[in-house]
């Protein structure tokens, strides 16, 4: 999801990315959150299945309270908003949805150790049963329509049950955190000597 068609420097963005791996090794899925062009909030997970063998669901819940990344309805990442003004939660810009295949073998696959084998092209990505349940912005870059700008509205994602993970989702997220997390920027003291503000808002941890 991205707020600008040309990935502008001040864009907001929510990412699901498959990083791939050495042949025979598990695929890695990366999520990232951008606010006003600032990303670097990566989490990487191994998956409990081969994503190339069958279709699976990859979903994003985005409302003023939280962003949740789901795989097959399992919450793999929770990204909370604060009740104070901040610079980490994307909330002011509409986003569109797109998908692509792009070459990132300078960093994405085992840190750039595995290069793309172009003899295996063309590369194809297939999708099934896409749905988007959202507030339509109206196609303008101006102020948000009231229904989209409201902190609470009539849509299901604006209701209290969607404001936080429920008990079952927290249990699932806890299992994912203990067993499938490969990298979490919140735990990277080399990159972030001070724990980022948003990391302190989590209800599930990797420890």
PDB file of C-alpha atoms in Angstrom:
ATOM      1  CA  UNK A   1       0.000   0.000   0.000  1.00  0.00           C
ATOM      2  CA  UNK A   2       1.392   3.399  -0.925  1.00  0.00           C
ATOM      3  CA  UNK A   3       0.196   6.986  -0.823  1.00  0.00           C
ATOM      4  CA  UNK A   4       1.973   8.099  -4.018  1.00  0.00           C
ATOM      5  CA  UNK A   5       1.962   6.565  -7.475  1.00  0.00           C
ATOM      6  CA  UNK A   6       5.621   7.377  -8.014  1.00  0.00           C
ATOM      7  CA  UNK A   7       6.880   6.331  -4.537  1.00  0.00           C
ATOM      8  CA  UNK A   8       7.567   9.988  -3.736  1.00  0.00           C
ATOM      9  CA  UNK A   9      10.103  10.895  -1.017  1.00  0.00           C
ATOM     10  CA  UNK A  10       7.370  11.842   1.486  1.00  0.00           C
ATOM     11  CA  UNK A  11       5.194   8.785   0.873  1.00  0.00           C
ATOM     12  CA  UNK A  12       3.387   6.634   3.407  1.00  0.00           C
ATOM     13  CA  UNK A  13       3.643   2.920   2.724  1.00  0.00           C
ATOM     14  CA  UNK A  14       2.753  -0.505   4.136  1.00  0.00           C
ATOM     15  CA  UNK A  15       4.672  -3.479   2.725  1.00  0.00           C
ATOM     16  CA  UNK A  16       4.388  -7.221   2.422  1.00  0.00           C
ATOM     17  CA  UNK A  17       7.552  -8.498   0.682  1.00  0.00           C
ATOM     18  CA  UNK A  18       8.802 -11.980  -0.115  1.00  0.00           C
ATOM     19  CA  UNK A  19      12.580 -11.984   0.116  1.00  0.00           C
ATOM     20  CA  UNK A  20      13.213 -15.488  -1.137  1.00  0.00           C
ATOM     21  CA  UNK A  21      16.073 -17.675  -0.015  1.00  0.00           C
ATOM     22  CA  UNK A  22      18.600 -20.219  -1.190  1.00  0.00           C
ATOM     23  CA  UNK A  23      16.887 -23.048  -3.102  1.00  0.00           C
ATOM     24  CA  UNK A  24      15.379 -25.520  -0.666  1.00  0.00           C
ATOM     25  CA  UNK A  25      15.403 -23.112   2.258  1.00  0.00           C
ATOM     26  CA  UNK A  26      12.229 -21.490   3.642  1.00  0.00           C
ATOM     27  CA  UNK A  27      10.924 -18.286   2.106  1.00  0.00           C
ATOM     28  CA  UNK A  28      11.095 -15.155   4.244  1.00  0.00           C
ATOM     29  CA  UNK A  29       8.333 -12.564   4.425  1.00  0.00           C
ATOM     30  CA  UNK A  30       9.198  -8.979   5.343  1.00  0.00           C
ATOM     31  CA  UNK A  31       6.833  -6.239   6.491  1.00  0.00           C
ATOM     32  CA  UNK A  32       7.656  -2.565   6.695  1.00  0.00           C
ATOM     33  CA  UNK A  33       5.912   0.682   7.625  1.00  0.00           C
ATOM     34  CA  UNK A  34       6.722   4.107   6.152  1.00  0.00           C
ATOM     35  CA  UNK A  35       5.544   7.468   7.438  1.00  0.00           C
ATOM     36  CA  UNK A  36       6.412  10.572   5.401  1.00  0.00           C
ATOM     37  CA  UNK A  37       9.165   8.748   3.534  1.00  0.00           C
ATOM     38  CA  UNK A  38      10.790   7.235   6.623  1.00  0.00           C
ATOM     39  CA  UNK A  39      10.829   3.425   6.709  1.00  0.00           C
ATOM     40  CA  UNK A  40      13.449   1.171   8.228  1.00  0.00           C
ATOM     41  CA  UNK A  41      10.813  -0.517  10.421  1.00  0.00           C
ATOM     42  CA  UNK A  42      11.365  -4.011   9.051  1.00  0.00           C
ATOM     43  CA  UNK A  43      10.264  -7.277  10.575  1.00  0.00           C
ATOM     44  CA  UNK A  44      11.128 -10.595   8.931  1.00  0.00           C
ATOM     45  CA  UNK A  45       9.396 -13.892   9.528  1.00  0.00           C
ATOM     46  CA  UNK A  46       9.784 -17.424   8.294  1.00  0.00           C
ATOM     47  CA  UNK A  47       6.511 -19.018   7.218  1.00  0.00           C
ATOM     48  CA  UNK A  48       4.952 -22.285   8.330  1.00  0.00           C
ATOM     49  CA  UNK A  49       4.248 -23.289   4.712  1.00  0.00           C
ATOM     50  CA  UNK A  50       5.694 -23.042   1.206  1.00  0.00           C
ATOM     51  CA  UNK A  51       4.041 -19.907  -0.272  1.00  0.00           C
ATOM     52  CA  UNK A  52       4.737 -21.084  -3.822  1.00  0.00           C
ATOM     53  CA  UNK A  53       2.765 -24.336  -3.449  1.00  0.00           C
ATOM     54  CA  UNK A  54      -0.717 -22.851  -3.063  1.00  0.00           C
ATOM     55  CA  UNK A  55      -2.656 -19.636  -2.546  1.00  0.00           C
ATOM     56  CA  UNK A  56      -2.675 -18.078   0.923  1.00  0.00           C
ATOM     57  CA  UNK A  57      -4.239 -14.927   2.291  1.00  0.00           C
ATOM     58  CA  UNK A  58      -2.125 -11.862   3.117  1.00  0.00           C
ATOM     59  CA  UNK A  59      -4.104  -9.075   4.748  1.00  0.00           C
ATOM     60  CA  UNK A  60      -3.586  -5.665   6.302  1.00  0.00           C
ATOM     61  CA  UNK A  61      -5.891  -4.069   8.846  1.00  0.00           C
ATOM     62  CA  UNK A  62      -5.267  -0.314   8.956  1.00  0.00           C
ATOM     63  CA  UNK A  63      -7.286   2.017  11.124  1.00  0.00           C
ATOM     64  CA  UNK A  64      -6.423   5.001  13.353  1.00  0.00           C
ATOM     65  CA  UNK A  65      -5.596   2.701  16.272  1.00  0.00           C
ATOM     66  CA  UNK A  66      -3.374   0.043  14.756  1.00  0.00           C
ATOM     67  CA  UNK A  67      -1.927  -1.680  11.711  1.00  0.00           C
ATOM     68  CA  UNK A  68      -1.982  -5.481  11.753  1.00  0.00           C
ATOM     69  CA  UNK A  69      -0.372  -7.752   9.158  1.00  0.00           C
ATOM     70  CA  UNK A  70      -2.105 -11.123   8.814  1.00  0.00           C
ATOM     71  CA  UNK A  71      -1.102 -14.335   7.042  1.00  0.00           C
ATOM     72  CA  UNK A  72      -3.980 -16.793   6.703  1.00  0.00           C
ATOM     73  CA  UNK A  73      -5.816 -14.780   9.386  1.00  0.00           C
ATOM     74  CA  UNK A  74      -2.900 -15.172  11.815  1.00  0.00           C
ATOM     75  CA  UNK A  75      -1.623 -11.839  13.140  1.00  0.00           C
ATOM     76  CA  UNK A  76       2.111 -11.860  12.483  1.00  0.00           C
ATOM     77  CA  UNK A  77       2.729  -8.195  13.273  1.00  0.00           C
ATOM     78  CA  UNK A  78       0.976  -5.533  15.299  1.00  0.00           C
ATOM     79  CA  UNK A  79       1.930  -1.864  14.878  1.00  0.00           C
ATOM     80  CA  UNK A  80       0.161   0.413  17.344  1.00  0.00           C
ATOM     81  CA  UNK A  81      -0.631   4.094  17.138  1.00  0.00           C
ATOM     82  CA  UNK A  82      -0.070   6.412  20.071  1.00  0.00           C
ATOM     83  CA  UNK A  83      -2.715   8.614  21.670  1.00  0.00           C
ATOM     84  CA  UNK A  84      -0.274  11.505  21.189  1.00  0.00           C
ATOM     85  CA  UNK A  85       0.831  13.217  17.962  1.00  0.00           C
ATOM     86  CA  UNK A  86       3.752  11.306  16.480  1.00  0.00           C
ATOM     87  CA  UNK A  87       5.906  10.811  13.400  1.00  0.00           C
ATOM     88  CA  UNK A  88       5.732   7.013  13.113  1.00  0.00           C
ATOM     89  CA  UNK A  89       2.100   6.089  12.364  1.00  0.00           C
ATOM     90  CA  UNK A  90       0.784   6.718   8.825  1.00  0.00           C
ATOM     91  CA  UNK A  91      -2.671   8.193   9.192  1.00  0.00           C
ATOM     92  CA  UNK A  92      -3.019  11.409   7.167  1.00  0.00           C
ATOM     93  CA  UNK A  93      -2.767  10.149   3.573  1.00  0.00           C
ATOM     94  CA  UNK A  94      -4.906   7.764   1.523  1.00  0.00           C
ATOM     95  CA  UNK A  95      -3.138   4.753   0.030  1.00  0.00           C
ATOM     96  CA  UNK A  96      -3.681   2.636  -3.035  1.00  0.00           C
ATOM     97  CA  UNK A  97      -2.850  -1.071  -3.343  1.00  0.00           C
ATOM     98  CA  UNK A  98      -0.414  -2.493  -5.859  1.00  0.00           C
ATOM     99  CA  UNK A  99       1.813  -5.512  -6.365  1.00  0.00           C
ATOM    100  CA  UNK A 100       4.998  -6.065  -8.302  1.00  0.00           C
ATOM    101  CA  UNK A 101       8.009  -8.267  -8.845  1.00  0.00           C
ATOM    102  CA  UNK A 102      11.272  -6.387  -8.580  1.00  0.00           C
ATOM    103  CA  UNK A 103      14.928  -7.260  -8.392  1.00  0.00           C
ATOM    104  CA  UNK A 104      16.476  -6.553  -4.992  1.00  0.00           C
ATOM    105  CA  UNK A 105      19.279  -9.095  -5.050  1.00  0.00           C
ATOM    106  CA  UNK A 106      21.736  -6.482  -3.805  1.00  0.00           C
ATOM    107  CA  UNK A 107      20.203  -6.861  -0.320  1.00  0.00           C
ATOM    108  CA  UNK A 108      17.027  -8.955  -0.151  1.00  0.00           C
ATOM    109  CA  UNK A 109      18.171 -12.558  -0.489  1.00  0.00           C
ATOM    110  CA  UNK A 110      20.523 -13.568   2.303  1.00  0.00           C
ATOM    111  CA  UNK A 111      21.797 -10.027   2.507  1.00  0.00           C
ATOM    112  CA  UNK A 112      22.638  -9.957  -1.204  1.00  0.00           C
ATOM    113  CA  UNK A 113      24.611 -13.222  -1.231  1.00  0.00           C
ATOM    114  CA  UNK A 114      22.137 -14.968  -3.547  1.00  0.00           C
ATOM    115  CA  UNK A 115      21.700 -13.334  -6.937  1.00  0.00           C
ATOM    116  CA  UNK A 116      18.745 -13.566  -9.293  1.00  0.00           C
ATOM    117  CA  UNK A 117      19.053 -16.383 -11.824  1.00  0.00           C
ATOM    118  CA  UNK A 118      17.701 -14.628 -14.902  1.00  0.00           C
ATOM    119  CA  UNK A 119      17.748 -17.863 -16.922  1.00  0.00           C
ATOM    120  CA  UNK A 120      14.681 -18.942 -14.932  1.00  0.00           C
ATOM    121  CA  UNK A 121      12.549 -16.056 -16.171  1.00  0.00           C
ATOM    122  CA  UNK A 122       9.983 -14.927 -16.980  1.00  0.00           C
ATOM    123  CA  UNK A 123       8.921 -14.575 -13.354  1.00  0.00           C
ATOM    124  CA  UNK A 124       5.200 -14.718 -12.648  1.00  0.00           C
ATOM    125  CA  UNK A 125       3.141 -13.789  -9.626  1.00  0.00           C
ATOM    126  CA  UNK A 126      -0.490 -14.940  -9.502  1.00  0.00           C
ATOM    127  CA  UNK A 127      -3.347 -13.714  -7.314  1.00  0.00           C
ATOM    128  CA  UNK A 128      -6.788 -15.002  -6.426  1.00  0.00           C
ATOM    129  CA  UNK A 129      -9.852 -13.681  -4.567  1.00  0.00           C
ATOM    130  CA  UNK A 130      -8.581 -10.147  -3.983  1.00  0.00           C
ATOM    131  CA  UNK A 131     -10.878  -7.997  -1.873  1.00  0.00           C
ATOM    132  CA  UNK A 132     -10.581  -4.499  -0.425  1.00  0.00           C
ATOM    133  CA  UNK A 133     -12.944  -3.371   2.306  1.00  0.00           C
ATOM    134  CA  UNK A 134     -12.098   0.279   2.783  1.00  0.00           C
ATOM    135  CA  UNK A 135     -13.225   3.882   2.800  1.00  0.00           C
ATOM    136  CA  UNK A 136     -13.027   5.214  -0.762  1.00  0.00           C
ATOM    137  CA  UNK A 137     -11.152   8.520  -0.825  1.00  0.00           C
ATOM    138  CA  UNK A 138     -12.785   9.774  -3.992  1.00  0.00           C
ATOM    139  CA  UNK A 139      -9.732  10.150  -6.202  1.00  0.00           C
ATOM    140  CA  UNK A 140      -8.617  13.581  -5.037  1.00  0.00           C
ATOM    141  CA  UNK A 141      -5.518  14.653  -3.184  1.00  0.00           C
ATOM    142  CA  UNK A 142      -7.420  17.113  -0.986  1.00  0.00           C
ATOM    143  CA  UNK A 143      -8.661  16.744   2.572  1.00  0.00           C
ATOM    144  CA  UNK A 144     -10.122  13.407   3.570  1.00  0.00           C
ATOM    145  CA  UNK A 145     -13.884  12.866   3.318  1.00  0.00           C
ATOM    146  CA  UNK A 146     -15.432  12.898   6.807  1.00  0.00           C
ATOM    147  CA  UNK A 147     -16.031   9.144   6.800  1.00  0.00           C
ATOM    148  CA  UNK A 148     -12.352   8.450   6.153  1.00  0.00           C
ATOM    149  CA  UNK A 149     -11.024  11.110   8.494  1.00  0.00           C
ATOM    150  CA  UNK A 150     -13.172  10.217  11.503  1.00  0.00           C
ATOM    151  CA  UNK A 151     -11.436   8.508  14.390  1.00  0.00           C
ATOM    152  CA  UNK A 152     -14.547   6.383  14.776  1.00  0.00           C
ATOM    153  CA  UNK A 153     -17.110   5.699  12.097  1.00  0.00           C
ATOM    154  CA  UNK A 154     -19.765   3.211  11.115  1.00  0.00           C
ATOM    155  CA  UNK A 155     -17.458   0.735   9.378  1.00  0.00           C
ATOM    156  CA  UNK A 156     -16.420  -2.475  11.136  1.00  0.00           C
ATOM    157  CA  UNK A 157     -12.755  -1.444  11.215  1.00  0.00           C
ATOM    158  CA  UNK A 158     -13.688   1.696  13.167  1.00  0.00           C
ATOM    159  CA  UNK A 159     -15.421  -0.237  15.944  1.00  0.00           C
ATOM    160  CA  UNK A 160     -13.802  -1.190  19.294  1.00  0.00           C
ATOM    161  CA  UNK A 161     -13.269  -4.885  18.363  1.00  0.00           C
ATOM    162  CA  UNK A 162     -10.890  -3.730  15.597  1.00  0.00           C
ATOM    163  CA  UNK A 163      -8.921  -1.375  17.819  1.00  0.00           C
ATOM    164  CA  UNK A 164      -6.719  -4.092  19.353  1.00  0.00           C
ATOM    165  CA  UNK A 165      -5.957  -7.785  18.985  1.00  0.00           C
ATOM    166  CA  UNK A 166      -8.419 -10.048  20.736  1.00  0.00           C
ATOM    167  CA  UNK A 167      -7.322 -12.859  23.061  1.00  0.00           C
ATOM    168  CA  UNK A 168      -7.008 -15.455  20.314  1.00  0.00           C
ATOM    169  CA  UNK A 169      -5.106 -13.086  18.045  1.00  0.00           C
ATOM    170  CA  UNK A 170      -2.713 -12.204  20.869  1.00  0.00           C
ATOM    171  CA  UNK A 171      -2.065 -15.889  21.461  1.00  0.00           C
ATOM    172  CA  UNK A 172      -1.388 -16.439  17.755  1.00  0.00           C
ATOM    173  CA  UNK A 173       0.863 -13.360  17.611  1.00  0.00           C
ATOM    174  CA  UNK A 174       2.745 -14.547  20.689  1.00  0.00           C
ATOM    175  CA  UNK A 175       3.389 -17.942  19.089  1.00  0.00           C
ATOM    176  CA  UNK A 176       4.594 -16.248  15.901  1.00  0.00           C
ATOM    177  CA  UNK A 177       6.863 -13.938  17.924  1.00  0.00           C
ATOM    178  CA  UNK A 178       8.439 -16.858  19.783  1.00  0.00           C
ATOM    179  CA  UNK A 179       8.882 -19.176  16.810  1.00  0.00           C
ATOM    180  CA  UNK A 180       8.961 -17.375  13.459  1.00  0.00           C
ATOM    181  CA  UNK A 181      10.601 -13.956  13.885  1.00  0.00           C
ATOM    182  CA  UNK A 182      13.968 -13.765  12.114  1.00  0.00           C
ATOM    183  CA  UNK A 183      14.578 -10.028  12.448  1.00  0.00           C
ATOM    184  CA  UNK A 184      12.880  -7.252  14.385  1.00  0.00           C
ATOM    185  CA  UNK A 185      14.116  -3.678  14.089  1.00  0.00           C
ATOM    186  CA  UNK A 186      12.843  -2.990  17.598  1.00  0.00           C
ATOM    187  CA  UNK A 187      15.550  -5.316  18.940  1.00  0.00           C
ATOM    188  CA  UNK A 188      18.370  -3.982  16.754  1.00  0.00           C
ATOM    189  CA  UNK A 189      20.490  -1.804  19.049  1.00  0.00           C
ATOM    190  CA  UNK A 190      23.126  -1.323  16.322  1.00  0.00           C
ATOM    191  CA  UNK A 191      20.665   0.538  14.148  1.00  0.00           C
ATOM    192  CA  UNK A 192      18.602   1.942  17.005  1.00  0.00           C
ATOM    193  CA  UNK A 193      20.623   2.465  20.214  1.00  0.00           C
ATOM    194  CA  UNK A 194      17.437   3.877  21.742  1.00  0.00           C
ATOM    195  CA  UNK A 195      14.297   1.784  21.417  1.00  0.00           C
ATOM    196  CA  UNK A 196      11.988   3.480  18.864  1.00  0.00           C
ATOM    197  CA  UNK A 197       8.926   5.060  20.423  1.00  0.00           C
ATOM    198  CA  UNK A 198       6.450   2.867  18.584  1.00  0.00           C
ATOM    199  CA  UNK A 199       8.131  -0.330  19.776  1.00  0.00           C
ATOM    200  CA  UNK A 200       7.095   0.442  23.344  1.00  0.00           C
ATOM    201  CA  UNK A 201       3.410   0.272  22.381  1.00  0.00           C
ATOM    202  CA  UNK A 202       3.299  -3.408  21.461  1.00  0.00           C
ATOM    203  CA  UNK A 203       1.048  -5.855  23.267  1.00  0.00           C
ATOM    204  CA  UNK A 204       3.078  -8.851  22.051  1.00  0.00           C
ATOM    205  CA  UNK A 205       6.847  -9.261  22.220  1.00  0.00           C
ATOM    206  CA  UNK A 206       9.508 -11.503  20.690  1.00  0.00           C
ATOM    207  CA  UNK A 207      11.009 -12.401  24.061  1.00  0.00           C
TER     208      UNK A 207
END
